[in-house]
Coordinates of C-alpha atoms in Angstrom, one line a residue:
M1 CA 4.7 22.8 36.2
K2 CA 2.2 24.6 34.0
R3 CA 4.3 24.5 31.1
G4 CA 4.5 20.9 31.2
R5 CA 0.9 20.8 31.4
F6 CA 0.9 22.7 28.3
L7 CA 3.4 20.5 26.7
A8 CA 1.7 17.2 27.3
S9 CA -1.6 19.1 26.0
Y10 CA -0.1 20.3 23.0
C11 CA 1.1 16.9 22.1
A12 CA -2.0 15.0 23.1
A13 CA -4.0 17.7 20.7
L14 CA -1.2 17.0 17.9
F15 CA -1.4 12.8 17.9
A16 CA -5.4 13.5 18.0
F17 CA -5.0 15.7 15.2
L18 CA -2.8 13.1 13.5
Y19 CA -4.4 9.4 14.4
L20 CA -7.9 10.4 15.3
P21 CA -8.9 9.9 11.6
L22 CA -7.0 7.0 11.2
A23 CA -8.9 5.6 14.2
V24 CA -12.4 6.6 12.6
M25 CA -11.5 5.1 9.6
F26 CA -10.6 1.7 11.2
V27 CA -13.8 1.5 13.1
F28 CA -16.1 2.4 10.1
S29 CA -14.3 -0.1 8.1
F30 CA -16.2 -2.6 9.8
N31 CA -19.6 -0.5 9.7
D32 CA -22.5 -2.6 8.3
A33 CA -23.7 0.0 6.3
R34 CA -22.9 1.6 3.0
R35 CA -22.4 5.2 4.1
N36 CA -20.0 6.3 6.8
V37 CA -23.0 8.2 8.4
V38 CA -24.3 6.2 11.4
W39 CA -23.0 2.8 13.0
R40 CA -25.1 0.0 12.0
G41 CA -23.4 -3.0 13.6
F42 CA -20.1 -4.9 13.4
T43 CA -19.2 -6.9 10.0
F44 CA -16.7 -8.2 7.8
K45 CA -18.0 -7.8 4.5
W46 CA -16.2 -4.8 3.1
Y47 CA -12.9 -7.0 3.7
K48 CA -14.7 -9.8 1.8
A49 CA -15.8 -7.5 -0.9
L50 CA -12.4 -5.7 -1.1
V51 CA -10.9 -9.0 -1.8
Q52 CA -13.5 -9.9 -4.3
D53 CA -13.1 -6.4 -6.2
V54 CA -11.1 -7.7 -9.2
E55 CA -10.4 -4.3 -10.5
L56 CA -9.3 -2.8 -7.6
M57 CA -6.6 -5.7 -6.7
R58 CA -5.6 -5.9 -10.3
A59 CA -5.0 -2.0 -9.7
M60 CA -3.0 -2.6 -6.1
W61 CA -1.0 -5.1 -7.9
T62 CA -0.2 -2.7 -10.8
S63 CA 1.0 -0.2 -7.7
L64 CA 3.1 -2.9 -6.0
E65 CA 5.0 -3.7 -9.0
L66 CA 5.3 0.0 -10.1
A67 CA 6.6 0.8 -6.8
A68 CA 9.3 -2.1 -6.4
A69 CA 10.3 -1.1 -9.9
A70 CA 10.6 2.4 -9.0
A71 CA 12.5 1.7 -5.7
A72 CA 15.0 -0.4 -7.4
I73 CA 15.7 2.0 -9.9
A74 CA 16.1 4.9 -7.4
A75 CA 18.2 2.8 -5.1
F76 CA 20.8 1.9 -7.8
L77 CA 21.0 5.0 -9.3
G78 CA 21.0 6.6 -5.6
M79 CA 24.0 4.4 -4.7
L80 CA 25.7 5.4 -7.7
A81 CA 25.0 9.2 -7.5
S82 CA 26.0 9.4 -3.6
Y83 CA 29.2 7.5 -4.3
A84 CA 30.4 9.7 -6.8
M85 CA 29.7 12.8 -4.5
V86 CA 31.3 11.4 -1.5
R87 CA 34.1 9.0 -2.8
H88 CA 35.6 11.1 -5.4
Q89 CA 37.6 14.2 -5.2
P90 CA 35.6 17.8 -6.0
F91 CA 35.0 17.8 -9.8
G92 CA 33.7 20.8 -11.5
G93 CA 29.8 21.5 -11.5
R94 CA 29.5 19.2 -8.0
S95 CA 27.3 21.7 -6.3
A96 CA 25.1 22.0 -9.4
Y97 CA 25.1 18.2 -9.7
S98 CA 23.9 18.0 -5.8
A99 CA 21.5 20.4 -6.2
L100 CA 19.8 19.1 -9.7
L101 CA 19.3 15.5 -7.4
N102 CA 16.9 17.6 -5.2
V103 CA 14.9 19.4 -8.1
P104 CA 12.4 16.9 -8.2
L105 CA 11.9 17.3 -4.4
M106 CA 10.9 21.0 -4.6
M107 CA 9.4 21.2 -8.0
P108 CA 5.8 20.8 -7.8
E109 CA 4.5 17.3 -9.1
V110 CA 1.8 19.4 -11.8
A111 CA 4.9 20.8 -13.3
L112 CA 7.3 17.9 -13.3
G113 CA 4.2 15.8 -14.7
V114 CA 3.7 17.7 -17.4
G115 CA 7.4 18.4 -18.2
I116 CA 8.1 14.7 -18.4
L117 CA 4.7 13.9 -20.5
S118 CA 6.0 16.6 -23.0
F119 CA 9.4 15.0 -23.1
L120 CA 8.2 11.6 -23.8
I121 CA 5.7 12.9 -26.3
R122 CA 8.5 15.0 -28.0
A123 CA 10.7 11.7 -27.9
G124 CA 8.0 9.7 -29.5
Y125 CA 8.3 7.3 -26.4
E126 CA 5.1 5.1 -25.9
L127 CA 3.8 5.9 -22.3
D128 CA 4.0 2.4 -20.8
F129 CA 4.9 0.9 -17.6
A130 CA 8.7 1.2 -18.2
A131 CA 8.1 5.0 -18.5
L132 CA 6.0 5.3 -15.6
A133 CA 8.6 3.5 -13.5
C134 CA 11.2 6.0 -14.6
A135 CA 9.4 8.7 -14.0
H136 CA 8.5 7.4 -10.1
A137 CA 12.1 7.0 -10.0
L138 CA 13.0 10.4 -10.7
I139 CA 10.6 11.4 -7.9
C140 CA 12.1 8.9 -5.6
L141 CA 15.7 9.7 -6.4
P142 CA 16.4 12.5 -3.7
Y143 CA 15.1 10.5 -0.8
T144 CA 17.5 7.6 -1.7
V145 CA 20.6 10.1 -2.0
A146 CA 19.7 11.6 1.1
A147 CA 19.7 8.3 3.1
I148 CA 22.9 6.7 1.0
R149 CA 24.9 10.0 1.1
A150 CA 24.6 10.6 5.1
R151 CA 25.9 6.8 5.3
L152 CA 29.0 7.0 3.0
I153 CA 29.9 10.1 4.9
S154 CA 29.7 8.6 8.1
L155 CA 31.6 5.7 6.9
Q156 CA 34.3 7.8 5.3
E157 CA 35.5 8.2 8.9
S158 CA 36.2 4.7 9.4
S159 CA 38.8 4.6 6.3
L160 CA 37.6 0.9 6.0
E161 CA 37.5 1.2 2.4
E162 CA 41.3 2.6 2.2
A163 CA 42.2 0.0 4.5
A164 CA 40.9 -2.8 2.2
M165 CA 42.9 -1.5 -0.8
D166 CA 45.9 -1.0 1.0
L167 CA 45.9 -5.0 1.8
G168 CA 45.5 -5.5 -1.9
A169 CA 41.4 -5.2 -3.0
T170 CA 40.9 -3.5 -6.1
E171 CA 38.5 -0.2 -5.5
F172 CA 36.0 -2.3 -7.1
Q173 CA 36.5 -5.5 -4.8
A174 CA 36.7 -2.5 -1.8
F175 CA 33.2 -1.4 -2.8
M176 CA 31.3 -4.6 -3.5
K177 CA 33.0 -6.2 -0.1
V178 CA 33.3 -3.2 2.2
T179 CA 31.3 -0.2 1.2
L180 CA 27.8 -1.8 -0.5
P181 CA 27.7 -4.3 2.9
L182 CA 27.6 -1.3 5.1
A183 CA 25.8 1.1 3.3
M184 CA 23.1 -1.4 2.7
P185 CA 20.9 -0.4 6.0
A186 CA 20.4 3.2 4.0
I187 CA 20.1 1.6 0.7
I188 CA 17.1 -0.3 2.4
S189 CA 16.0 2.4 4.2
G190 CA 15.9 4.8 0.9
A191 CA 14.4 1.9 -1.1
L192 CA 11.5 1.5 1.1
L193 CA 10.9 5.2 1.3
S194 CA 10.8 5.2 -2.3
F195 CA 8.4 2.4 -2.4
T196 CA 5.9 4.2 -0.5
V197 CA 6.6 7.7 -2.3
S198 CA 6.2 5.4 -5.3
F199 CA 2.8 3.7 -4.1
E200 CA 0.8 6.5 -3.1
D201 CA 2.1 9.1 -5.8
F202 CA -1.1 10.0 -7.8
V203 CA -0.1 13.3 -9.8
I204 CA 2.7 11.9 -11.9
S205 CA 1.0 8.5 -12.4
F206 CA -2.3 10.8 -13.7
F207 CA 0.0 12.3 -16.0
I208 CA 2.1 9.7 -17.7
A209 CA 0.0 6.6 -17.5
G210 CA -1.0 5.1 -20.2
I211 CA -3.6 3.2 -21.9
G212 CA -4.7 0.3 -19.8
I213 CA -2.4 1.4 -16.5
V214 CA -4.2 2.3 -13.7
T215 CA -2.9 2.4 -10.7
M216 CA -4.3 2.5 -7.2
P217 CA -4.4 5.7 -6.4
I218 CA -6.2 6.1 -9.6
K219 CA -8.8 3.8 -8.9
I220 CA -9.6 5.4 -5.8
Y221 CA -9.8 8.6 -7.1
S222 CA -12.4 7.2 -9.4
M223 CA -14.1 5.4 -6.7
M224 CA -14.5 8.4 -4.7
K225 CA -16.6 10.6 -7.1
F226 CA -19.5 8.1 -5.9
G227 CA -18.9 8.7 -2.5
V228 CA -16.4 6.8 0.5
T229 CA -17.6 3.6 0.9
P230 CA -16.7 1.1 3.8
E231 CA -14.5 -0.8 1.5
I232 CA -12.3 2.1 0.8
N233 CA -11.9 2.6 4.4
A234 CA -11.0 -1.3 4.5
L235 CA -8.6 -1.0 1.9
S236 CA -6.8 2.0 3.9
V237 CA -6.8 -0.2 7.1
C238 CA -4.6 -2.6 5.1
L239 CA -2.3 -0.4 3.6
V240 CA -1.7 1.4 7.0
A241 CA -1.1 -2.5 8.5
A242 CA 1.1 -3.1 5.3
T243 CA 3.1 0.0 6.0
L244 CA 3.6 -0.5 9.6
L245 CA 4.9 -3.9 8.8
L246 CA 7.4 -2.3 6.7
L247 CA 8.6 -0.2 9.1
A248 CA 9.1 -3.0 11.4
L249 CA 10.8 -5.0 8.7
N250 CA 13.1 -2.0 8.2
A251 CA 14.0 -1.4 11.4
A252 CA 15.0 -5.4 11.8
L253 CA 16.8 -5.4 8.7
S254 CA 18.8 -2.3 9.7
L255 CA 19.5 -3.6 13.1
R256 CA 20.8 -6.9 11.9
L257 CA 22.9 -5.7 9.1
E258 CA 24.5 -2.9 11.7
D259 CA 25.2 -5.9 13.9
G260 CA 26.8 -8.1 11.1
G261 CA 28.7 -5.0 9.9
R262 CA 30.3 -4.7 13.4
R263 CA 31.4 -7.8 13.6

């Protein structure tokens, strides 16, 4: 009995530690005061100011485009890398190849950002949107590989791809009509996770972003120098709501694709 109460208290304290700051942020996004110190009244003016902030909206749109591009690149490369490791016979350097895919996950982002920046400068490549998207795809790649590789390993046990080839399909046809549709839930999950990682990344963007490219984390960082305003709270509430919507969409699409694959 005491053990159950202890675990319940521990879980309650843990959830309070994780989500109480979000609740405070949500409440103060409606505060009719410039500073988050005391409650002055209820208002929607900070959400209106958020929509009317042209620079912040431009930075958000840049981050959305960047995250979408990085997620697409990471999903494509992650699918190819996972397929090579799971579907083909062991090849020389396979363990090293698999370990190298996880290096961006373990390496400090500061060292990774400096390394990418030095490489691009030595190569004479301009620090533009494409370079930043590729850099973000690099840090997102381990997430897509982990999700897709686990899915392909589970599909390997069913031998559906081999059955398709026994019925006359080529390896490419079996991949496009059998493996790819069945792996789509993992691809979507990995892409959505990559989208989130890219969207909130600050360090890589700070090093690689060229002139005129301002992502939302960089913009918020510059705004934080003058103190936290309810406008930033309103923006954070919108981002949390968008994240919950993406999670719900991911769960619905995964269930739908799973049901379609079983049929």
